[in-house]
Coordinates of C-alpha atoms in Angstrom, one line a residue:
Chain A
M1 CA -16.4 -48.2 1.5
V2 CA -13.2 -46.7 0.0
K3 CA -15.5 -44.9 -2.5
N4 CA -17.5 -43.5 0.4
I5 CA -14.3 -42.1 2.1
K6 CA -13.2 -40.5 -1.1
A7 CA -16.5 -38.9 -1.7
N8 CA -16.5 -37.7 1.9
R9 CA -13.2 -36.0 1.4
V10 CA -14.5 -34.2 -1.6
I11 CA -17.3 -32.9 0.4
M12 CA -15.0 -32.1 3.2
A13 CA -12.8 -30.1 0.8
Y14 CA -15.7 -28.0 -0.5
L15 CA -16.9 -27.4 3.1
F16 CA -13.5 -25.9 3.8
L17 CA -13.5 -23.9 0.7
I18 CA -17.0 -22.4 0.5
P19 CA -16.8 -19.6 2.8
A20 CA -13.7 -18.1 1.1
L21 CA -15.1 -19.0 -2.3
V22 CA -18.4 -17.2 -1.7
F23 CA -16.5 -13.9 -0.7
L24 CA -14.2 -14.2 -3.6
L25 CA -17.1 -14.9 -6.1
V26 CA -18.9 -11.9 -4.9
F27 CA -16.1 -9.4 -4.3
R28 CA -13.1 -10.6 -6.6
F29 CA -14.3 -12.6 -9.6
Y30 CA -17.7 -10.9 -10.2
P31 CA -16.3 -7.4 -10.2
I32 CA -13.6 -8.2 -12.8
I33 CA -16.2 -9.8 -15.2
A34 CA -19.1 -7.3 -14.3
G35 CA -16.8 -4.5 -14.6
M36 CA -16.0 -5.3 -18.3
I37 CA -19.6 -5.7 -19.3
L38 CA -20.7 -2.5 -17.4
G39 CA -18.7 -0.5 -19.8
F40 CA -21.1 -1.2 -22.6
F41 CA -24.0 0.0 -20.6
S42 CA -25.5 3.4 -19.5
Y43 CA -26.2 3.2 -15.7
D44 CA -27.9 6.0 -13.9
F45 CA -28.1 6.7 -10.2
L46 CA -31.7 5.3 -10.2
G47 CA -30.2 1.9 -11.3
N48 CA -31.7 1.8 -14.7
S49 CA -29.3 0.2 -17.0
T50 CA -29.4 0.0 -20.9
Y51 CA -27.2 -1.6 -23.4
I52 CA -25.5 1.2 -25.5
G53 CA -22.9 -0.8 -27.3
L54 CA -19.6 1.0 -27.9
A55 CA -21.1 4.5 -27.1
N56 CA -19.1 4.8 -23.9
F57 CA -15.9 4.2 -25.6
Q58 CA -16.7 6.5 -28.5
E59 CA -17.4 9.3 -26.0
A60 CA -14.0 8.5 -24.2
F61 CA -12.1 9.1 -27.3
T62 CA -13.6 12.6 -27.7
D63 CA -13.5 13.4 -24.0
R64 CA -10.8 16.1 -23.7
K65 CA -10.9 16.0 -19.9
F66 CA -10.2 12.3 -19.8
W67 CA -7.1 12.6 -22.1
L68 CA -5.8 15.4 -20.1
A69 CA -6.1 13.2 -17.1
M70 CA -4.5 10.4 -19.0
Q71 CA -1.7 12.6 -19.8
H72 CA -1.0 13.5 -16.3
S73 CA -1.0 10.0 -15.3
V74 CA 1.6 9.0 -17.9
T75 CA 3.6 12.2 -16.7
Y76 CA 3.5 10.5 -13.4
L77 CA 5.7 7.7 -14.7
L78 CA 8.6 10.2 -14.0
V79 CA 8.5 9.0 -10.6
V80 CA 9.6 5.3 -11.4
P81 CA 13.2 6.1 -12.5
F82 CA 13.9 8.3 -9.4
I83 CA 12.2 6.0 -6.9
Q84 CA 14.1 3.1 -8.4
L85 CA 17.5 4.6 -8.3
L86 CA 17.3 6.0 -5.0
S87 CA 15.8 2.9 -3.3
I88 CA 18.7 0.8 -4.8
L89 CA 21.0 3.3 -3.3
L90 CA 19.3 3.1 0.1
A91 CA 19.3 -0.6 0.0
I92 CA 23.0 -0.7 -0.7
M93 CA 23.6 1.6 2.1
V94 CA 21.6 -0.2 4.7
N95 CA 22.9 -3.6 3.5
R96 CA 26.3 -2.8 5.1
K97 CA 27.0 -4.4 8.2
M98 CA 27.2 -1.5 10.7
R99 CA 26.1 -0.7 14.3
G100 CA 22.6 0.8 14.2
G101 CA 21.9 0.0 10.6
H102 CA 18.7 -1.8 11.6
I103 CA 17.3 1.6 13.0
F104 CA 17.9 3.4 9.7
R105 CA 16.0 0.5 8.0
L106 CA 13.1 0.9 10.3
A107 CA 13.0 4.8 10.0
Y108 CA 13.1 4.6 6.1
Y109 CA 10.2 2.1 6.3
I110 CA 7.9 4.0 8.6
P111 CA 6.2 6.1 5.9
V112 CA 5.4 2.9 4.0
V113 CA 3.1 1.7 6.9
T114 CA 1.5 5.0 7.6
S115 CA -1.7 5.6 5.9
M116 CA -1.6 7.9 2.8
V117 CA -4.3 10.1 4.5
A118 CA -1.8 10.8 7.4
V119 CA 1.1 11.3 4.9
A120 CA -0.8 13.6 2.6
I121 CA -2.1 15.7 5.5
T122 CA 1.5 16.0 6.9
W123 CA 3.0 17.0 3.6
K124 CA 0.2 19.5 2.8
W125 CA 1.2 21.2 6.2
V126 CA 4.9 21.1 5.4
L127 CA 4.5 22.4 1.9
K128 CA 1.9 25.2 2.7
S129 CA 2.5 28.6 1.5
N130 CA 3.0 29.7 4.9
G131 CA 4.5 26.1 6.1
I132 CA 7.8 25.4 7.5
I133 CA 9.7 25.0 4.2
N134 CA 8.6 28.3 2.8
S135 CA 8.8 30.1 6.2
I136 CA 12.4 29.0 6.5
L137 CA 13.4 29.7 3.0
T138 CA 11.8 33.3 3.0
N139 CA 13.1 34.2 6.5
V140 CA 16.7 33.1 5.5
G141 CA 16.3 35.1 2.3
L142 CA 16.6 32.3 -0.2
L143 CA 13.1 33.2 -1.5
A144 CA 11.5 36.5 -2.1
T145 CA 7.9 34.9 -2.1
P146 CA 6.9 31.6 -0.9
I147 CA 6.7 28.7 -3.4
A148 CA 3.0 27.7 -4.1
F149 CA 3.9 23.8 -4.1
L150 CA 0.3 22.7 -4.2
T151 CA -1.6 25.6 -5.4
S152 CA 0.1 26.6 -8.6
P153 CA -0.8 24.8 -11.8
E154 CA 2.8 24.4 -12.8
L155 CA 3.9 22.7 -9.6
A156 CA 1.1 20.7 -8.0
L157 CA 1.4 17.5 -10.0
Y158 CA 5.1 17.5 -9.3
S159 CA 4.8 18.3 -5.6
V160 CA 2.6 15.2 -5.1
M161 CA 4.9 13.0 -7.3
F162 CA 7.5 14.1 -4.7
V163 CA 5.3 12.7 -1.9
T164 CA 4.8 9.4 -3.7
L165 CA 8.5 9.2 -4.1
W166 CA 9.0 9.9 -0.5
K167 CA 6.4 7.4 0.8
G168 CA 7.5 4.5 -1.6
L169 CA 11.2 4.5 -1.1
G170 CA 11.2 2.2 1.9
F171 CA 8.9 -0.3 0.2
Y172 CA 11.3 -0.9 -2.8
M173 CA 14.4 -0.5 -0.4
V174 CA 13.1 -3.9 1.2
I175 CA 12.7 -5.7 -2.0
Y176 CA 16.1 -4.7 -3.1
L177 CA 17.5 -5.5 0.2
A178 CA 16.1 -9.1 -0.2
G179 CA 17.6 -9.1 -3.7
L180 CA 21.0 -8.1 -2.4
Q181 CA 21.1 -10.6 0.3
A182 CA 20.5 -13.2 -2.3
V183 CA 23.8 -11.9 -4.0
P184 CA 26.7 -14.2 -3.0
A185 CA 28.9 -12.3 -0.7
G186 CA 32.1 -13.9 -2.1
L187 CA 31.5 -12.6 -5.5
E188 CA 31.9 -9.0 -4.4
E189 CA 34.7 -9.9 -2.4
V190 CA 36.7 -11.6 -5.2
A191 CA 36.1 -8.7 -7.5
R192 CA 37.5 -6.2 -4.9
L193 CA 40.5 -8.5 -4.3
D194 CA 41.0 -8.3 -8.0
G195 CA 41.3 -4.5 -7.7
A196 CA 37.8 -3.5 -8.7
K197 CA 36.7 -0.1 -7.4
T198 CA 33.5 0.3 -5.3
W199 CA 31.5 1.7 -8.1
Q200 CA 33.0 -0.9 -10.5
V201 CA 31.6 -3.7 -8.2
W202 CA 28.2 -2.0 -8.0
L203 CA 27.9 -1.3 -11.8
Y204 CA 29.3 -4.8 -12.9
I205 CA 28.3 -7.1 -10.3
T206 CA 25.6 -5.8 -7.9
I207 CA 23.3 -4.0 -10.3
P208 CA 23.3 -6.9 -12.9
L209 CA 22.6 -9.5 -10.3
L210 CA 19.6 -7.2 -9.0
R211 CA 18.0 -7.3 -12.3
P212 CA 15.0 -9.4 -11.5
S213 CA 14.3 -7.2 -8.5
I214 CA 14.7 -4.2 -10.7
L215 CA 12.2 -5.5 -13.3
L216 CA 9.8 -6.4 -10.6
C217 CA 10.1 -3.0 -8.9
T218 CA 9.8 -1.1 -12.1
V219 CA 6.7 -3.0 -13.0
L220 CA 5.0 -2.5 -9.7
S221 CA 5.9 1.2 -9.4
A222 CA 5.0 1.9 -13.1
M223 CA 1.6 0.4 -12.4
S224 CA 0.9 2.3 -9.2
A225 CA 2.1 5.6 -10.9
L226 CA -0.3 5.2 -13.8
K227 CA -3.2 4.4 -11.3
V228 CA -2.2 7.0 -8.8
F229 CA -5.1 8.2 -6.8
D230 CA -5.0 8.6 -3.1
E231 CA -2.4 11.3 -2.7
I232 CA -3.8 13.5 -5.6
F233 CA -7.3 13.0 -4.2
I234 CA -6.2 14.1 -0.7
M235 CA -3.6 16.8 -1.5
T236 CA -5.0 18.7 -4.5
G237 CA -8.3 17.1 -5.5
G238 CA -7.0 17.3 -9.1
G239 CA -6.5 21.1 -9.0
P240 CA -5.8 23.8 -9.3
I241 CA -7.6 24.0 -12.6
N242 CA -7.3 20.3 -13.3
S243 CA -3.6 20.7 -13.5
S244 CA -3.1 17.7 -11.3
L245 CA -6.2 15.7 -12.5
V246 CA -5.2 12.0 -13.2
A247 CA -7.1 9.2 -14.9
S248 CA -8.1 7.4 -11.6
L249 CA -9.4 10.5 -10.1
Y250 CA -11.4 11.4 -13.2
I251 CA -12.9 8.0 -13.2
Y252 CA -13.8 8.1 -9.6
Q253 CA -15.6 11.5 -10.1
T254 CA -17.5 10.2 -13.1
A255 CA -18.6 7.3 -11.0
F256 CA -19.3 8.8 -7.6
K257 CA -19.9 12.5 -8.3
D258 CA -21.8 12.3 -11.7
Y259 CA -23.1 8.6 -11.0
R260 CA -22.3 7.6 -14.5
F261 CA -21.2 4.0 -13.7
G262 CA -21.2 2.7 -17.1
Y263 CA -19.0 5.4 -18.5
A264 CA -16.6 5.2 -15.6
A265 CA -16.3 1.5 -16.1
A266 CA -15.4 2.1 -19.7
L267 CA -12.7 4.6 -18.8
G268 CA -11.4 2.2 -16.1
F269 CA -11.2 -0.3 -18.8
M270 CA -9.1 1.9 -20.9
L271 CA -6.8 2.9 -18.2
A272 CA -6.3 -0.8 -17.4
L273 CA -5.4 -1.2 -21.1
V274 CA -2.6 1.5 -21.0
V275 CA -1.3 -0.1 -17.7
G276 CA -1.2 -3.4 -19.5
I277 CA 0.8 -2.0 -22.4
F278 CA 3.4 -0.3 -20.2
T279 CA 3.8 -3.5 -18.1
I280 CA 4.4 -5.3 -21.5
I281 CA 6.9 -2.6 -22.4
N282 CA 8.7 -3.0 -19.2
F283 CA 9.0 -6.7 -19.5
K284 CA 10.4 -6.3 -23.1
F285 CA 13.0 -3.9 -22.0
L286 CA 14.0 -5.3 -18.6
G287 CA 13.2 -8.9 -18.9
K288 CA 15.7 -10.0 -21.4
G289 CA 19.0 -11.3 -20.0
G290 CA 16.9 -12.9 -17.2
A291 CA 19.4 -15.8 -17.4
N292 CA 21.6 -14.5 -14.7
R293 CA 18.7 -14.6 -12.2
P294 CA 20.2 -15.6 -8.7
Q295 CA 18.6 -18.7 -7.5
Chain B
M1 CA 52.7 0.4 7.1
K2 CA 51.9 4.1 6.2
S3 CA 49.4 3.2 3.4
S4 CA 47.6 0.8 5.8
G5 CA 47.2 3.5 8.5
F6 CA 46.0 5.8 5.9
Y7 CA 43.5 3.3 4.6
R8 CA 42.2 2.9 8.1
V9 CA 41.7 6.5 8.6
S10 CA 40.1 7.0 5.2
R11 CA 37.8 4.0 6.3
G12 CA 36.9 5.8 9.5
V13 CA 36.0 8.9 7.7
K14 CA 33.9 6.9 5.1
R15 CA 32.2 5.4 8.0
V16 CA 31.3 8.7 9.6
L17 CA 30.2 10.2 6.4
L18 CA 27.9 7.3 5.8
Y19 CA 26.4 7.5 9.1
L20 CA 25.9 11.3 8.6
L21 CA 24.2 10.7 5.1
M22 CA 21.9 8.0 6.6
T23 CA 20.9 10.3 9.5
V24 CA 20.1 13.1 7.1
I25 CA 18.0 10.8 5.1
A26 CA 16.3 9.6 8.2
L27 CA 15.5 13.2 9.2
I28 CA 13.9 13.7 5.7
M29 CA 11.9 10.5 6.2
L30 CA 10.8 11.2 9.8
G31 CA 11.0 15.1 10.0
P32 CA 7.6 15.8 8.5
F33 CA 6.0 13.4 11.1
L34 CA 8.0 15.0 13.9
W35 CA 7.0 18.4 12.9
L36 CA 3.3 17.3 12.8
L37 CA 3.6 15.9 16.3
S38 CA 5.2 19.1 17.4
T39 CA 2.4 21.2 15.8
S40 CA -0.2 19.2 17.6
L41 CA 1.4 19.9 20.9
K42 CA 1.5 23.7 20.4
E43 CA -0.7 26.4 21.5
A44 CA -2.5 28.1 18.6
S45 CA -0.5 31.3 18.6
Y46 CA 2.8 29.4 18.3
I47 CA 2.1 27.1 15.4
Y48 CA 3.3 29.6 12.8
A49 CA 6.1 31.1 15.0
Y50 CA 9.4 31.9 13.4
P51 CA 12.0 30.6 14.1
P52 CA 10.1 27.3 14.1
Q53 CA 10.0 25.4 17.5
L54 CA 10.5 21.8 17.3
I55 CA 10.1 21.3 20.8
P56 CA 6.9 23.2 21.9
R57 CA 7.2 25.7 24.6
P58 CA 4.7 25.8 26.4
L59 CA 3.7 22.2 25.6
T60 CA 0.0 21.6 25.6
L61 CA -2.5 18.7 25.1
E62 CA -5.4 21.0 24.4
S63 CA -5.6 19.8 20.7
Y64 CA -5.9 16.1 21.8
I65 CA -8.5 17.0 24.4
A66 CA -10.4 19.1 21.8
V67 CA -10.1 16.3 19.1
I68 CA -11.7 13.7 21.5
K69 CA -14.2 16.0 23.2
Q70 CA -15.4 18.1 20.4
L71 CA -14.6 15.9 17.2
D72 CA -15.6 12.7 18.8
F73 CA -12.3 10.9 17.7
L74 CA -13.1 8.1 20.2
T75 CA -16.1 7.2 17.9
Y76 CA -13.8 7.1 14.9
F77 CA -11.1 5.2 16.7
L78 CA -13.8 2.6 17.7
N79 CA -15.1 2.4 14.1
S80 CA -11.5 1.7 12.9
V81 CA -11.1 -1.1 15.5
F82 CA -14.4 -2.6 14.6
I83 CA -13.6 -2.6 11.0
T84 CA -9.9 -3.8 11.3
V85 CA -10.8 -6.5 13.6
G86 CA -13.8 -7.7 11.5
G87 CA -11.6 -7.8 8.5
I88 CA -8.7 -9.5 10.1
S89 CA -10.7 -12.2 11.8
L90 CA -12.6 -13.2 8.7
N91 CA -9.6 -13.5 6.5
A92 CA -7.6 -15.3 9.1
I93 CA -10.4 -17.9 9.6
F94 CA -11.6 -18.3 6.1
S95 CA -8.2 -18.1 4.2
S96 CA -6.6 -20.6 6.6
M97 CA -9.7 -23.0 6.0
A98 CA -9.7 -22.6 2.3
A99 CA -5.9 -23.3 2.2
Y100 CA -6.3 -26.6 3.8
P101 CA -7.9 -28.7 1.0
L102 CA -5.9 -26.7 -1.5
A103 CA -2.7 -27.8 0.2
R104 CA -3.6 -31.3 1.3
F105 CA -6.5 -32.7 -0.8
E106 CA -7.0 -34.1 -4.2
F107 CA -10.5 -33.3 -5.4
P108 CA -12.3 -32.4 -8.6
G109 CA -12.2 -28.7 -9.4
K110 CA -9.1 -28.1 -7.3
K111 CA -6.9 -27.1 -10.5
I112 CA -9.8 -24.6 -11.7
I113 CA -10.3 -23.0 -8.4
F114 CA -6.5 -22.4 -8.1
A115 CA -6.1 -21.0 -11.5
A116 CA -9.0 -18.8 -11.0
M117 CA -7.5 -17.4 -7.8
I118 CA -4.2 -16.8 -9.6
S119 CA -5.9 -15.0 -12.6
T120 CA -7.3 -12.4 -10.1
M121 CA -3.7 -11.2 -9.8
F122 CA -3.3 -10.3 -13.5
L123 CA -6.8 -9.5 -14.6
P124 CA -7.6 -5.8 -14.1
N125 CA -10.3 -5.0 -11.6
S126 CA -10.7 -1.3 -12.8
A127 CA -14.3 -1.2 -11.9
G128 CA -14.0 -3.0 -8.5
L129 CA -15.1 0.0 -6.6
I130 CA -18.3 0.6 -8.7
V131 CA -19.4 -3.0 -8.9
N132 CA -18.8 -3.6 -5.2
F133 CA -21.0 -0.5 -4.6
L134 CA -23.7 -1.8 -6.7
T135 CA -23.4 -5.1 -5.0
M136 CA -23.7 -3.6 -1.6
K137 CA -26.6 -1.6 -2.7
R138 CA -28.4 -4.7 -3.7
L139 CA -27.4 -6.4 -0.4
N140 CA -28.7 -3.4 1.5
L141 CA -25.4 -2.8 3.1
V142 CA -24.9 0.7 2.0
D143 CA -23.9 2.8 5.1
R144 CA -23.3 0.0 7.3
R145 CA -19.8 -0.5 8.8
V146 CA -19.7 -4.2 8.0
A147 CA -19.7 -3.2 4.2
V148 CA -16.3 -1.5 4.9
F149 CA -14.4 -4.7 5.4
L150 CA -16.4 -7.3 3.7
P151 CA -15.0 -6.7 0.1
A152 CA -11.4 -7.3 1.5
A153 CA -12.4 -10.0 4.1
V154 CA -11.0 -12.9 2.2
T155 CA -7.8 -12.2 0.2
V156 CA -6.2 -14.4 -2.5
F157 CA -2.9 -13.4 -0.9
G158 CA -3.8 -14.9 2.4
I159 CA -5.0 -18.2 0.9
F160 CA -1.7 -18.5 -1.0
L161 CA 0.4 -17.7 2.0
L162 CA -1.3 -20.4 4.2
R163 CA -1.3 -23.0 1.5
Q164 CA 2.5 -22.5 1.2
T165 CA 2.9 -23.1 4.9
Y166 CA 0.5 -26.0 5.0
L167 CA 2.6 -27.8 2.0
K168 CA 5.6 -27.8 4.3
I169 CA 4.0 -29.5 7.2
P170 CA 5.0 -33.1 7.3
G171 CA 2.4 -35.6 6.3
E172 CA 3.2 -38.0 9.1
L173 CA 1.6 -35.7 11.6
E174 CA -1.6 -35.7 9.7
D175 CA -1.6 -39.4 9.1
A176 CA -1.0 -40.2 12.9
A177 CA -3.8 -37.9 14.0
R178 CA -6.1 -39.7 11.3
I179 CA -5.3 -43.0 12.8
D180 CA -6.1 -41.5 16.2
G181 CA -9.4 -40.9 14.7
A182 CA -9.2 -37.1 14.2
S183 CA -11.7 -35.6 11.9
E184 CA -10.6 -33.3 9.0
F185 CA -11.8 -30.3 11.0
G186 CA -9.7 -31.7 14.0
I187 CA -6.7 -31.9 11.9
W188 CA -6.9 -28.6 10.5
W189 CA -7.7 -27.1 13.9
R190 CA -5.1 -29.0 16.0
I191 CA -2.3 -29.6 13.6
M192 CA -2.4 -27.2 10.7
L193 CA -3.3 -23.9 12.4
P194 CA -1.0 -24.2 15.4
L195 CA 2.0 -25.1 13.0
S196 CA 1.3 -22.1 10.7
K197 CA 1.3 -19.5 13.5
P198 CA 4.1 -17.4 11.8
A199 CA 2.4 -17.3 8.5
L200 CA -0.9 -16.3 10.3
V201 CA 0.9 -13.6 12.2
T202 CA 2.2 -12.1 8.9
L203 CA -1.3 -12.3 7.4
I204 CA -2.8 -10.5 10.5
I205 CA -0.3 -7.7 10.4
F206 CA -0.6 -7.1 6.7
D207 CA -4.4 -7.0 7.0
F208 CA -4.0 -4.7 10.1
V209 CA -2.1 -2.2 7.9
T210 CA -4.5 -2.6 5.0
H211 CA -7.8 -2.2 7.0
W212 CA -6.5 0.5 9.4
N213 CA -5.3 2.7 6.4
S214 CA -8.0 2.3 3.9
F215 CA -10.3 5.3 3.5
L216 CA -11.6 5.6 0.0
W217 CA -14.1 2.7 0.2
S218 CA -15.3 3.9 3.6
L219 CA -16.0 7.3 2.0
I220 CA -18.0 5.6 -0.8
I221 CA -20.0 3.1 1.1
L222 CA -20.7 5.1 4.2
Q223 CA -23.0 8.1 4.2
D224 CA -23.1 9.0 7.9
P225 CA -19.7 10.4 8.8
K226 CA -20.1 9.2 12.3
K227 CA -19.5 5.7 11.0
Y228 CA -16.1 6.6 9.4
P229 CA -13.0 4.8 10.5
L230 CA -10.0 7.3 11.4
A231 CA -8.4 7.6 7.9
A232 CA -11.7 8.5 6.3
A233 CA -12.6 10.8 9.1
L234 CA -9.4 12.6 8.8
Q235 CA -9.8 13.1 5.0
Y236 CA -13.3 14.3 5.8
L237 CA -12.3 16.7 8.6
Q238 CA -9.2 18.2 7.0
G239 CA -11.5 20.1 4.6
V240 CA -14.0 21.2 7.4
F241 CA -11.3 22.2 9.9
A242 CA -8.5 23.4 7.7
Y243 CA -8.6 26.8 9.6
D244 CA -7.7 24.9 12.8
F245 CA -4.9 22.7 11.8
K246 CA -3.6 21.7 15.2
L247 CA -6.9 19.7 15.7
I248 CA -6.2 17.8 12.5
A249 CA -2.5 17.3 13.5
A250 CA -3.6 15.8 16.7
G251 CA -6.2 13.5 15.0
T252 CA -3.5 12.4 12.6
V253 CA -1.1 11.6 15.3
I254 CA -3.8 9.5 17.0
S255 CA -4.6 7.7 13.8
V256 CA -0.8 6.9 13.2
I257 CA 0.3 5.6 16.7
P258 CA -1.4 2.1 16.5
I259 CA 0.1 1.5 13.1
I260 CA 3.6 2.5 14.3
I261 CA 3.4 0.4 17.4
V262 CA 2.2 -2.7 15.7
F263 CA 4.9 -2.3 13.0
L264 CA 7.7 -1.6 15.6
V265 CA 6.5 -4.7 17.6
F266 CA 6.2 -7.1 14.6
Q267 CA 8.9 -5.5 12.5
K268 CA 10.8 -8.8 11.9
Q269 CA 7.7 -10.6 10.6
Y270 CA 6.6 -7.7 8.6
M271 CA 9.9 -7.2 6.8
S272 CA 10.4 -10.8 5.9
G273 CA 6.8 -11.3 5.2
M274 CA 7.0 -8.3 2.8
A275 CA 10.1 -9.4 0.9
G276 CA 8.8 -13.1 0.8
A277 CA 5.3 -11.9 -0.5
V278 CA 6.7 -9.9 -3.3
K279 CA 9.0 -12.7 -4.4
A280 CA 6.2 -15.2 -4.5

């Protein structure tokens, strides 16, 4: 009898789990495994696959365009220090008790919830050669000729980086805000009473206590910088003349324009490897001294 | 006395400066959207006018009418609603079901299942789009709108979130219901679900933002542009209608409004959910 009830509960457990497990198996677990294996195959658009060993990886090493794209993805990491510094400052500002502070928080967060398509279309419009920024700057006389933010090879990548920074600020601000609220308020008060200046309180108390959040945010933003896709795809399409081609975009083109699924999977695996390496570096540099984690 | 008066004044000045700075930043964050909104309400001959008009004179809704009549934005809007509602409902139901035994039962395989779920957060899914595309091809679901939300219809995040919530529900409630003869399904439906409403709301808002904003997968899996959700349609149309930007502006505004409304209504749940999710 007791055994029966137990067996019943096991069956019940799996009945509750099965729908979710089916979805996760097909769309989450299987792609991880199949994706790794796919890199060793040549897969054409007719669906014929042949095992070709390491050929895809060998090709990747001599694929100039891939390394150029990879270089741009690594350059994209430049966003990380700026976005972290600015979002910490924003968090400290909005963490003050002040009337209407709440409204500012919301305003800074709105770019986070809007779609990248909407954001990219908006910024393309603002940054156009005859867009509002150029039109004001040239009419005021600050510029002789409009700046080609998105259409010059020197600027395109950096202009998109700015949009990434702008859209992401609010997201990291909220994480830092949660970190700040975990900092015991008394601590800063005591330091201030001891005569510490505001910047000293920040530098010696607030920032060190934020360390776990800084690690988390740096890892997250470095990962998404290396994997950046959406804003590049919409705003420049990798151009002009591949000057903003990043690894994820090249992989996407290899898969869904050239229909070389196997090669694209191999490239994706290599990008994942680079992301992994940078994540480990981040943990090594920022992870130590985690003892002062506020808990 | 004098110094404290000075202190008060300088504090007041500081406060004003802070407000000023924060307002400037708010303008940088919202300004581009306001400019887009303004463009969408202008007549064609005014959109490049200098000095730029923030408040359009004359103000016209012709871009919105054109976008709905000529570009069929109502269809895209309904596609978005279908995809978003589909994705949200499946995740809300299946994640909250799966979380129940993971939080409350002891059964063989529990640890392995849980570990496998955690591993998906660390293992790279670098060929996810490709493999999912091939899977959809095999399932004959290419160019079907259901294929847009199926891959994200059950999320590990959702299962974790609800499991955490169920763990906090006191066992006495469950025992009492069991003594009253409630089935496992009844306990889940009558006790677990109602008591985890806040977590469910958080999950639904998160999923709403994800599904409503996603565009790339739709572009890959759908061949007929008439089936596109708003975000994908905008990406597609911005190339075709680049010469008539106010239409794209109006379309973008239409696509953003639902997200802004949901965000403003549920801001508390969203913000605290965000901070909590990242910490976990």
